[in-house]
Short mmCIF file of C-alpha atoms in Angstrom, two decimals:
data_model
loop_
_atom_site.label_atom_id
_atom_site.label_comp_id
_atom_site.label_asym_id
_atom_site.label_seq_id
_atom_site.Cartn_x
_atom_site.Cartn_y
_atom_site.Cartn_z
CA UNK R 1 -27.96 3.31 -19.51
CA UNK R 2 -26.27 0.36 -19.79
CA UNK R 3 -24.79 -1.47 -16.34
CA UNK R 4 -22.42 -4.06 -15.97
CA UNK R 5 -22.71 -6.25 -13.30
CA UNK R 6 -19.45 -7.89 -12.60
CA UNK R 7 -19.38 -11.48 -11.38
CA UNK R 8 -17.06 -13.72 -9.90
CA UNK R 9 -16.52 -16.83 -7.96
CA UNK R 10 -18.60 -16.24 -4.73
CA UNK R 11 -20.37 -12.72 -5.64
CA UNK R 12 -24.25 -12.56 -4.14
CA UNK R 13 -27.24 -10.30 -4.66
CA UNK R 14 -26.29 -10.19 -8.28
CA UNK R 15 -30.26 -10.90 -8.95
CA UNK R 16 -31.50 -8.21 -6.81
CA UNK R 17 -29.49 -5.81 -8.31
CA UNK R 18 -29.89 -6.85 -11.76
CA UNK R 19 -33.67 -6.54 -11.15
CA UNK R 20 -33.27 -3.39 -9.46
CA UNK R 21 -31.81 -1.48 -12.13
CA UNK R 22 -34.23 -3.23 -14.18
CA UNK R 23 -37.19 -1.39 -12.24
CA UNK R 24 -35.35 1.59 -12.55
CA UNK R 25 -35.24 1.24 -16.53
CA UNK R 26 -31.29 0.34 -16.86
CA UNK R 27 -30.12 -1.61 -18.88
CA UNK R 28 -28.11 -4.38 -16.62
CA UNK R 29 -26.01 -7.13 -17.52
CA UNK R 30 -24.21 -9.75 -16.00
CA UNK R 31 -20.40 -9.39 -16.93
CA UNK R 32 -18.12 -12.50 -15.35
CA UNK R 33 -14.81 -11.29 -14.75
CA UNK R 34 -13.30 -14.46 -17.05
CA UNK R 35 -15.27 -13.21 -19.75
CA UNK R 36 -14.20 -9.56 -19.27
CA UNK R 37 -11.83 -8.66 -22.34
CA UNK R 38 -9.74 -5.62 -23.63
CA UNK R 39 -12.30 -3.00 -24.51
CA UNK R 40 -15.50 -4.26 -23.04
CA UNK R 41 -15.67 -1.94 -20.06
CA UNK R 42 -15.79 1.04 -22.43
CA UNK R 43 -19.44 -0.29 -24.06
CA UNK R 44 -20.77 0.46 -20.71
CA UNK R 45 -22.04 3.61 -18.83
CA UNK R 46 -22.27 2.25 -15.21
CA UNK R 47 -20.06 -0.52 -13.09
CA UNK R 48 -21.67 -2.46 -10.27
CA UNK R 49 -19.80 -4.82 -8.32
CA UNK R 50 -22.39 -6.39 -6.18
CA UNK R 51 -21.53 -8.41 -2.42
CA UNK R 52 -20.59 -11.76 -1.67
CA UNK R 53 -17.81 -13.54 -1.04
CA UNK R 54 -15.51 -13.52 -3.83
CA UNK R 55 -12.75 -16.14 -3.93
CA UNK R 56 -14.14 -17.33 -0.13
CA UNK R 57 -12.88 -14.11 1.15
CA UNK R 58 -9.30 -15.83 1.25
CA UNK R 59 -6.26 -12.93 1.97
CA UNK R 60 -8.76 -10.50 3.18
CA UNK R 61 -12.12 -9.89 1.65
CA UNK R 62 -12.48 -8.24 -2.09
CA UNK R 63 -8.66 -8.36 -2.50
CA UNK R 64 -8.54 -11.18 -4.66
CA UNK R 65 -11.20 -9.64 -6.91
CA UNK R 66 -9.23 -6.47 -7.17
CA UNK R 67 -5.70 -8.07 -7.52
CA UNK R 68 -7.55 -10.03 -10.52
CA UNK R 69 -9.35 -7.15 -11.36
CA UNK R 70 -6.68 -4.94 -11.48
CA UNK R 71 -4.28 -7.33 -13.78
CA UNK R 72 -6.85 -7.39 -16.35
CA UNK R 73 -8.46 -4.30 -16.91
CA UNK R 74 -6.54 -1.90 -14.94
CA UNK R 75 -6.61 1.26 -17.60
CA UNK R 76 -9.57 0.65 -18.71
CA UNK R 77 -11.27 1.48 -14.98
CA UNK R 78 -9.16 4.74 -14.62
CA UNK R 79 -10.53 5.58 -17.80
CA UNK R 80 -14.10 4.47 -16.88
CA UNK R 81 -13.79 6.38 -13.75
CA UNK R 82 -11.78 9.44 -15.21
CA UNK R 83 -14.64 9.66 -17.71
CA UNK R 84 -16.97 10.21 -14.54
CA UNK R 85 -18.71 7.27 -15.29
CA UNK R 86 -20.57 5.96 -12.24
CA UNK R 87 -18.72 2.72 -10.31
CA UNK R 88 -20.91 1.49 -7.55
CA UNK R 89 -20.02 -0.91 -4.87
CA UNK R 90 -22.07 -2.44 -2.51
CA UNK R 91 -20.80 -4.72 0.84
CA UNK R 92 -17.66 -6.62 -0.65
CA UNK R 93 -17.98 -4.54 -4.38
CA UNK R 94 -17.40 -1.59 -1.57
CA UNK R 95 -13.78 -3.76 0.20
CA UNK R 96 -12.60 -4.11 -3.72
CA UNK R 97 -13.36 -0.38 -4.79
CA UNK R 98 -11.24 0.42 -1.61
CA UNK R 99 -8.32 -2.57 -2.55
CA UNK R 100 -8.20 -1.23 -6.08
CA UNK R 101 -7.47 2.62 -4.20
CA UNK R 102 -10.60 3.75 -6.29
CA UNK R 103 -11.75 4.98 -3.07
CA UNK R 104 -12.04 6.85 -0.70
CA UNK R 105 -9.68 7.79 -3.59
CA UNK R 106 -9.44 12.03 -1.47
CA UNK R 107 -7.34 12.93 -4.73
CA UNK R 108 -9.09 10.87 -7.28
CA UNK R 109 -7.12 7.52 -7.98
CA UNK R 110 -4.80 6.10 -5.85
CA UNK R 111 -2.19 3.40 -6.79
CA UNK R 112 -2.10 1.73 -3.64
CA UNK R 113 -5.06 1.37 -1.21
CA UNK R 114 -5.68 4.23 1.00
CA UNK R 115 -8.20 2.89 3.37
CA UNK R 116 -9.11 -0.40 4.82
CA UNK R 117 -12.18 -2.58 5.55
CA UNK R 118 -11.13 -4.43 8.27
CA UNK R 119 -12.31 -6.98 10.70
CA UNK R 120 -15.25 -5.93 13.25
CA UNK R 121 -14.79 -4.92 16.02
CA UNK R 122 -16.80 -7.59 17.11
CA UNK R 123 -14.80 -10.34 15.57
CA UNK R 124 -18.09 -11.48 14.52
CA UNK R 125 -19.89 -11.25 11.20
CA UNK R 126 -22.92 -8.81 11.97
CA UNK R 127 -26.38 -9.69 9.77
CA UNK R 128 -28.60 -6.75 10.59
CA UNK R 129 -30.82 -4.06 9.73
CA UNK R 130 -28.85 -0.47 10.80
CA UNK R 131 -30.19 3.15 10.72
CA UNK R 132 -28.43 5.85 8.68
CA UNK R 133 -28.34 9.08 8.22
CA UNK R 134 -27.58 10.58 5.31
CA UNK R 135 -24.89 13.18 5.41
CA UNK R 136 -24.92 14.61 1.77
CA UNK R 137 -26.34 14.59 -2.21
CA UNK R 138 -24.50 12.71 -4.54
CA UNK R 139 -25.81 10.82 -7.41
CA UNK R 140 -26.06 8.10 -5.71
CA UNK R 141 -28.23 9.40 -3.07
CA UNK R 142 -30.22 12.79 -4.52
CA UNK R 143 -33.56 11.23 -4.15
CA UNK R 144 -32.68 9.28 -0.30
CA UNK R 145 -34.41 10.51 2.66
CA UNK R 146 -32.48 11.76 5.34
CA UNK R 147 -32.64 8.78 7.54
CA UNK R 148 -32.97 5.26 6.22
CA UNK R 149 -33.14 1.83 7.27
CA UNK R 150 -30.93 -0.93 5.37
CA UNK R 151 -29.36 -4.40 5.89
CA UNK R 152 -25.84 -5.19 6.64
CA UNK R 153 -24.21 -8.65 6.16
CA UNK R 154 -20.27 -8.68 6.94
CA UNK R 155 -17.42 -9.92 8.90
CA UNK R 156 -15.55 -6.93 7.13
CA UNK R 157 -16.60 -3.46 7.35
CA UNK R 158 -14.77 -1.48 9.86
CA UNK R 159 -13.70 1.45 8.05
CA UNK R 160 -9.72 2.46 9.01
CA UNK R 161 -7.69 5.16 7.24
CA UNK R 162 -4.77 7.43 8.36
CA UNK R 163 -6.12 10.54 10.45
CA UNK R 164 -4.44 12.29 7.44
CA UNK R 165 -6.84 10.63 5.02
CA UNK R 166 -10.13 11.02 7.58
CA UNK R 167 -9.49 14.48 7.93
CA UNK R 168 -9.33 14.85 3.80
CA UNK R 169 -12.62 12.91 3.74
CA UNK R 170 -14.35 14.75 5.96
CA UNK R 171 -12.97 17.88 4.53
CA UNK R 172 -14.49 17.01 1.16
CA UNK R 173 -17.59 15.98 2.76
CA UNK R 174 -17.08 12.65 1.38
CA UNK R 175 -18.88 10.66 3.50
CA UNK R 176 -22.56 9.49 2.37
CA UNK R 177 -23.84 7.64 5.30
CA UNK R 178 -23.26 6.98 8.93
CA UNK R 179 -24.53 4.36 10.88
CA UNK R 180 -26.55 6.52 13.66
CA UNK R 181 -28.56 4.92 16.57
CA UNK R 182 -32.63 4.46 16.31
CA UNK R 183 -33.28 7.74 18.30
CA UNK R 184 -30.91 9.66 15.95
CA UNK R 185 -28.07 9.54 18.91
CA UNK R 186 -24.59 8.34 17.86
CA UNK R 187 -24.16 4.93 17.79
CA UNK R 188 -22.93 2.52 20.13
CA UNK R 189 -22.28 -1.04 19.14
CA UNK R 190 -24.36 -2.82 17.29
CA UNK R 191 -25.78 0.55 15.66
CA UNK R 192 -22.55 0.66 14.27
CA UNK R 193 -22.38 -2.72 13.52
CA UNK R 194 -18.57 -3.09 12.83
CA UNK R 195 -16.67 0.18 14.85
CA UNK R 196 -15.69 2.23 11.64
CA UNK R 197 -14.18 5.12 12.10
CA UNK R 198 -16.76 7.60 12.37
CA UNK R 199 -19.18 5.40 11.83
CA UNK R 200 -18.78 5.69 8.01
CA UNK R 201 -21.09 3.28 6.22
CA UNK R 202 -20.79 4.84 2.59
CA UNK R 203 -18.28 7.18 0.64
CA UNK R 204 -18.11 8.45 -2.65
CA UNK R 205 -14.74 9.62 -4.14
CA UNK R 206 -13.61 13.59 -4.62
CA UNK R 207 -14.84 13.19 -8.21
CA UNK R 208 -18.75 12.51 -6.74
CA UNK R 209 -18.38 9.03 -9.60
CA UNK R 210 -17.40 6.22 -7.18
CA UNK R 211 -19.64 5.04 -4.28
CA UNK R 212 -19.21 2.10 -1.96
CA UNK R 213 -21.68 1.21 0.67
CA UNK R 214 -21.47 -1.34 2.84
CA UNK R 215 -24.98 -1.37 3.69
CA UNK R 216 -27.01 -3.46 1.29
CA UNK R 217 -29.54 -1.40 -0.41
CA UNK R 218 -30.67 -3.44 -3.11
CA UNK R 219 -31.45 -5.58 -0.58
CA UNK R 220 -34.01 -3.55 0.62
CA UNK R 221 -35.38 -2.25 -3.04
CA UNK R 222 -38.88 -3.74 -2.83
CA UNK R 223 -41.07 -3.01 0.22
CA UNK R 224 -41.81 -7.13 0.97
CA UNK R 225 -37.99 -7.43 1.49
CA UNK R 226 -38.18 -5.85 5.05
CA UNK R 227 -39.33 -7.67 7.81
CA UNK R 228 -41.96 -5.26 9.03
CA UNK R 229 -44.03 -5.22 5.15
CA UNK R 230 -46.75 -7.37 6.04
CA UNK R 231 -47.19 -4.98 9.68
CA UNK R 232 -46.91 -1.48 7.97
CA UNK R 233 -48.58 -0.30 4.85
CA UNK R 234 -45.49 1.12 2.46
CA UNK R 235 -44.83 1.42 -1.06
CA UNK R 236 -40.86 1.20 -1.16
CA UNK R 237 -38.15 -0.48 0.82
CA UNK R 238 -35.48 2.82 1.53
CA UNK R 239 -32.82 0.65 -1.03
CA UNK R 240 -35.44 1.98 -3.88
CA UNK R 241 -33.96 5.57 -3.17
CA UNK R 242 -30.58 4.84 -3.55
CA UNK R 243 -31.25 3.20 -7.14
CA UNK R 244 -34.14 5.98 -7.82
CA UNK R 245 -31.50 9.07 -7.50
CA UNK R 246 -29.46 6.74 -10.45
CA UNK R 247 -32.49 7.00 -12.49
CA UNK R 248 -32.03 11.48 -12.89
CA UNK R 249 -29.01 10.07 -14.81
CA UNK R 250 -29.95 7.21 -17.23
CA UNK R 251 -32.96 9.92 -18.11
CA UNK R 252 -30.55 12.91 -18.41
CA UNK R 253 -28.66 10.22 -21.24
CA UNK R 254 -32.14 9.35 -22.69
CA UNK R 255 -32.79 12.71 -23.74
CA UNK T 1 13.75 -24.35 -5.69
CA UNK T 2 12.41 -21.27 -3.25
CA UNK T 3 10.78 -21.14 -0.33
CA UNK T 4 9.64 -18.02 0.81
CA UNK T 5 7.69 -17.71 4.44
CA UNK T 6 5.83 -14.63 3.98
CA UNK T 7 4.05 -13.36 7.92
CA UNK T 8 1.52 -10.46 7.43
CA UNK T 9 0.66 -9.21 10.45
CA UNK T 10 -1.44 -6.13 11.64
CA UNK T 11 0.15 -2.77 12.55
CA UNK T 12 0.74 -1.85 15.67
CA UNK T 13 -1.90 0.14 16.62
CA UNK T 14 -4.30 -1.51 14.49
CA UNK T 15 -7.26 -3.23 16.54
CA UNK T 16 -7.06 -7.17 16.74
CA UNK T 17 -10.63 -8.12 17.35
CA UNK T 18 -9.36 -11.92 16.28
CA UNK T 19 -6.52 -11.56 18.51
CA UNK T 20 -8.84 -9.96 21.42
CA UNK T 21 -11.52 -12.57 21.61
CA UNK T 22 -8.36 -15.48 21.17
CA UNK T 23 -7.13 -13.78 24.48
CA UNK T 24 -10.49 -13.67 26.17
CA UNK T 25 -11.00 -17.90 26.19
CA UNK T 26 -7.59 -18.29 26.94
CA UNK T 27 -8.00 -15.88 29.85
CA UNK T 28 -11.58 -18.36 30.43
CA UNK T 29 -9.62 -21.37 29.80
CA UNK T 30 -7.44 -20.43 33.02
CA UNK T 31 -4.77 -19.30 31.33
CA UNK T 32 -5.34 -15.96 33.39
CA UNK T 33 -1.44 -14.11 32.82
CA UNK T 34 -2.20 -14.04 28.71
CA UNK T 35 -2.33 -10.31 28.27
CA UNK T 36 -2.01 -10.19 25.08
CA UNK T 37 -2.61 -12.37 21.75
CA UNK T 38 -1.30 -10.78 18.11
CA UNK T 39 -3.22 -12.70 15.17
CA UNK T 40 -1.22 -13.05 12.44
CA UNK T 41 -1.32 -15.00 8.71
CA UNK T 42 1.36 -17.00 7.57
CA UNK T 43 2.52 -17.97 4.05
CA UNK T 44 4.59 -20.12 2.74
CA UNK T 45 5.04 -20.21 -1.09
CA UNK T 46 7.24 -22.42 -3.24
CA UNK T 47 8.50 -20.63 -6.22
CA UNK T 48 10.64 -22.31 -9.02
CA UNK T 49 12.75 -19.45 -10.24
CA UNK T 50 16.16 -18.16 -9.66
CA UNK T 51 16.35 -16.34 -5.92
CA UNK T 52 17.00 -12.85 -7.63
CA UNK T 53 13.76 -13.06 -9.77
CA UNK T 54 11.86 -14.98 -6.94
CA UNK T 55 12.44 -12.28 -4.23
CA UNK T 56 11.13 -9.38 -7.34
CA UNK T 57 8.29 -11.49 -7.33
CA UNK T 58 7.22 -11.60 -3.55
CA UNK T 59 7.79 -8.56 -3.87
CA UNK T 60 5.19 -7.67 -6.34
CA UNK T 61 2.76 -10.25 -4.96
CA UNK T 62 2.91 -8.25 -1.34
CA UNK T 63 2.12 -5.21 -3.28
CA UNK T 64 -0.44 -6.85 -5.53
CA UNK T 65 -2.15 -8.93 -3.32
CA UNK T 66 -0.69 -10.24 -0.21
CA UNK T 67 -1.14 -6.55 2.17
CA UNK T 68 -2.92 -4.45 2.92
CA UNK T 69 -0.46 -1.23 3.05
CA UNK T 70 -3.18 0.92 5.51
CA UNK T 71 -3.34 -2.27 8.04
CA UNK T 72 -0.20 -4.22 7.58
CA UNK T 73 3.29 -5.08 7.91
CA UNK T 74 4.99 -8.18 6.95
CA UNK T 75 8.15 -10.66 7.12
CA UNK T 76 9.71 -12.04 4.38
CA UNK T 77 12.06 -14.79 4.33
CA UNK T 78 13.52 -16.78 1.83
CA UNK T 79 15.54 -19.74 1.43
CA UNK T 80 16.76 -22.46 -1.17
CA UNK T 81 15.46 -25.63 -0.25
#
């Protein structure tokens, strides 16, 4: 399976996930959005737009990247994502997927965004490790545990939408993850490190193809990654999963 | 020559966390009355086009770039300067 990681001015953690789909046995590659031409996207069987800070998060964070984005290979991403190819965003990838109206995307593509990532609560940016729970199987998360730890790094995750657009999402059981608290409680602030609407940390679209996470699981892939590895004896950080239920499809194409 | 000022501000009834903690050190500063403090972002942009064609573009670049539809609403003026 071949993944293309898109760069841009100010994207991060394009290593780690280039080396976790690596471990996975993808096929990754770095694709900069200035070298992205007509036709390219198609060559590909997954999209990953990793985190960051693209274009210094000026306007509001990922809209640049989508505006840009958008203007050059607008059809060629419906197609990708009418095709049911997988599109995967992860902290600011998730704030463009969500500009571009690729998600929560309730009735598969929207043309203008129907959701927003914005500001914390906290008017702070929030660099912590948050508990989640999982709240369904998608192919992005088949093979996570029910409750995971991950890291978050933003000043821009709290998830808004119309009550209109909630209720859809909730309807469709769109929602991947929620932040929950330690003892499995809901959370209070900082468990839900930015005060998103029902403490939704992850969605995937109503075709099950798109998936944006704010969470940063690839930074959390290898076990030494956590702070605790050197204290507790464990194989995997809980990022692995996330990357490992990706793996049922690249072998399903290998076959 | 156009000059457009473009303010993109936040719904109302769209949290303010900037606009909250703004109000809590002016409130510490002794500025006690502030009740309330609205955050918002202001543009201006120079455009060298006819005003007709100039005000279809800020249009386009509010829908392409500038808002946030879910979060925001805006001003738009423009003169000839």
């Amino acid at each position: 399976m071949k993944v293309a990681i898109l760069q841009m001015e100010g994207t991060n953690c394009e290593e780690e996930s280039y080396m976790a789909f690596k471990e996975i046995g993808a096929e990754p590659e770095y694709l900069h959005l200035n070298l992205l031409r007509p036709g390219m996207l198609e060559d590909y069987d997954m999209l990953f737009i990793p985190g960051g800070f693209s274009s210094g998060d000026y306007v509001r964070a990922g809209a640049i990247f989508a505006a840009r984005l958008k203007a050059k290979a607008w059809n060629e991403l419906r197609k990708f994502v009418e095709a049911e190819k997988p599109v995967m965003g992860v902290c600011n990838g998730f704030q463009v997927l969500i500009e571009l109206g690729l998600l929560p995307g309730t009735d598969g593509i929207s043309d203008v965004p129907e959701a927003a990532l914005a500001t914390n609560e906290s008017n702070r940016f929030e660099c912590r490790w948050v508990h989640l729970k999982k709240e369904r199987d998608s192919i992005f998360s088949a093979n996570v545990p029910d409750r995971i730890v991950l890291p978050v790094a933003h000043a821009e995750g709290r998830f808004i939408a119309s009550p209109r657009v909630i209720e859809e999402m909730e309807a469709q059981r769109q929602v991947v993850f929620r932040y929950i608290a330690p003892d499995g409680s809901k959370p209070d602030y900082p468990w839900n490190p930015n005060g998103s609407i029902n403490d939704i940390a992850a969605v995937v679209n109503s075709y099950g193809n798109v998936f944006g996470i704010m969470p940063h699981p690839e930074r959390a892939f290898f076990w030494y990654q956590h702070p605790d590895w050197t204290r507790i004896p464990r194989n995997r950080g809980d990022g692995y999963y996330v990357f490992e239920s990706l793996m049922r499809i690249i072998e399903a194409k290998n076959r | 020559m156009l000059k457009a000022t473009i303010v993109v501000k936040l719904k109302e009834g769209v949290d303010d966390p900037e606009g909250k903690t703004i109000k809590h050190s002016l409130n510490l500063l002794g500025f006690e009355p502030v009740v309330r403090v609205n955050v918002a972002r202001h543009y201006e942009i120079f455009i060298d086009a006819p005003r007709e064609e100039g005000e279809k573009m800020i249009e386009e670049m509010l829908r392409k770039l500038l808002i946030n539809p879910v979060i925001h609403e805006y001003e738009v003026r423009v003169e000839e300067i």
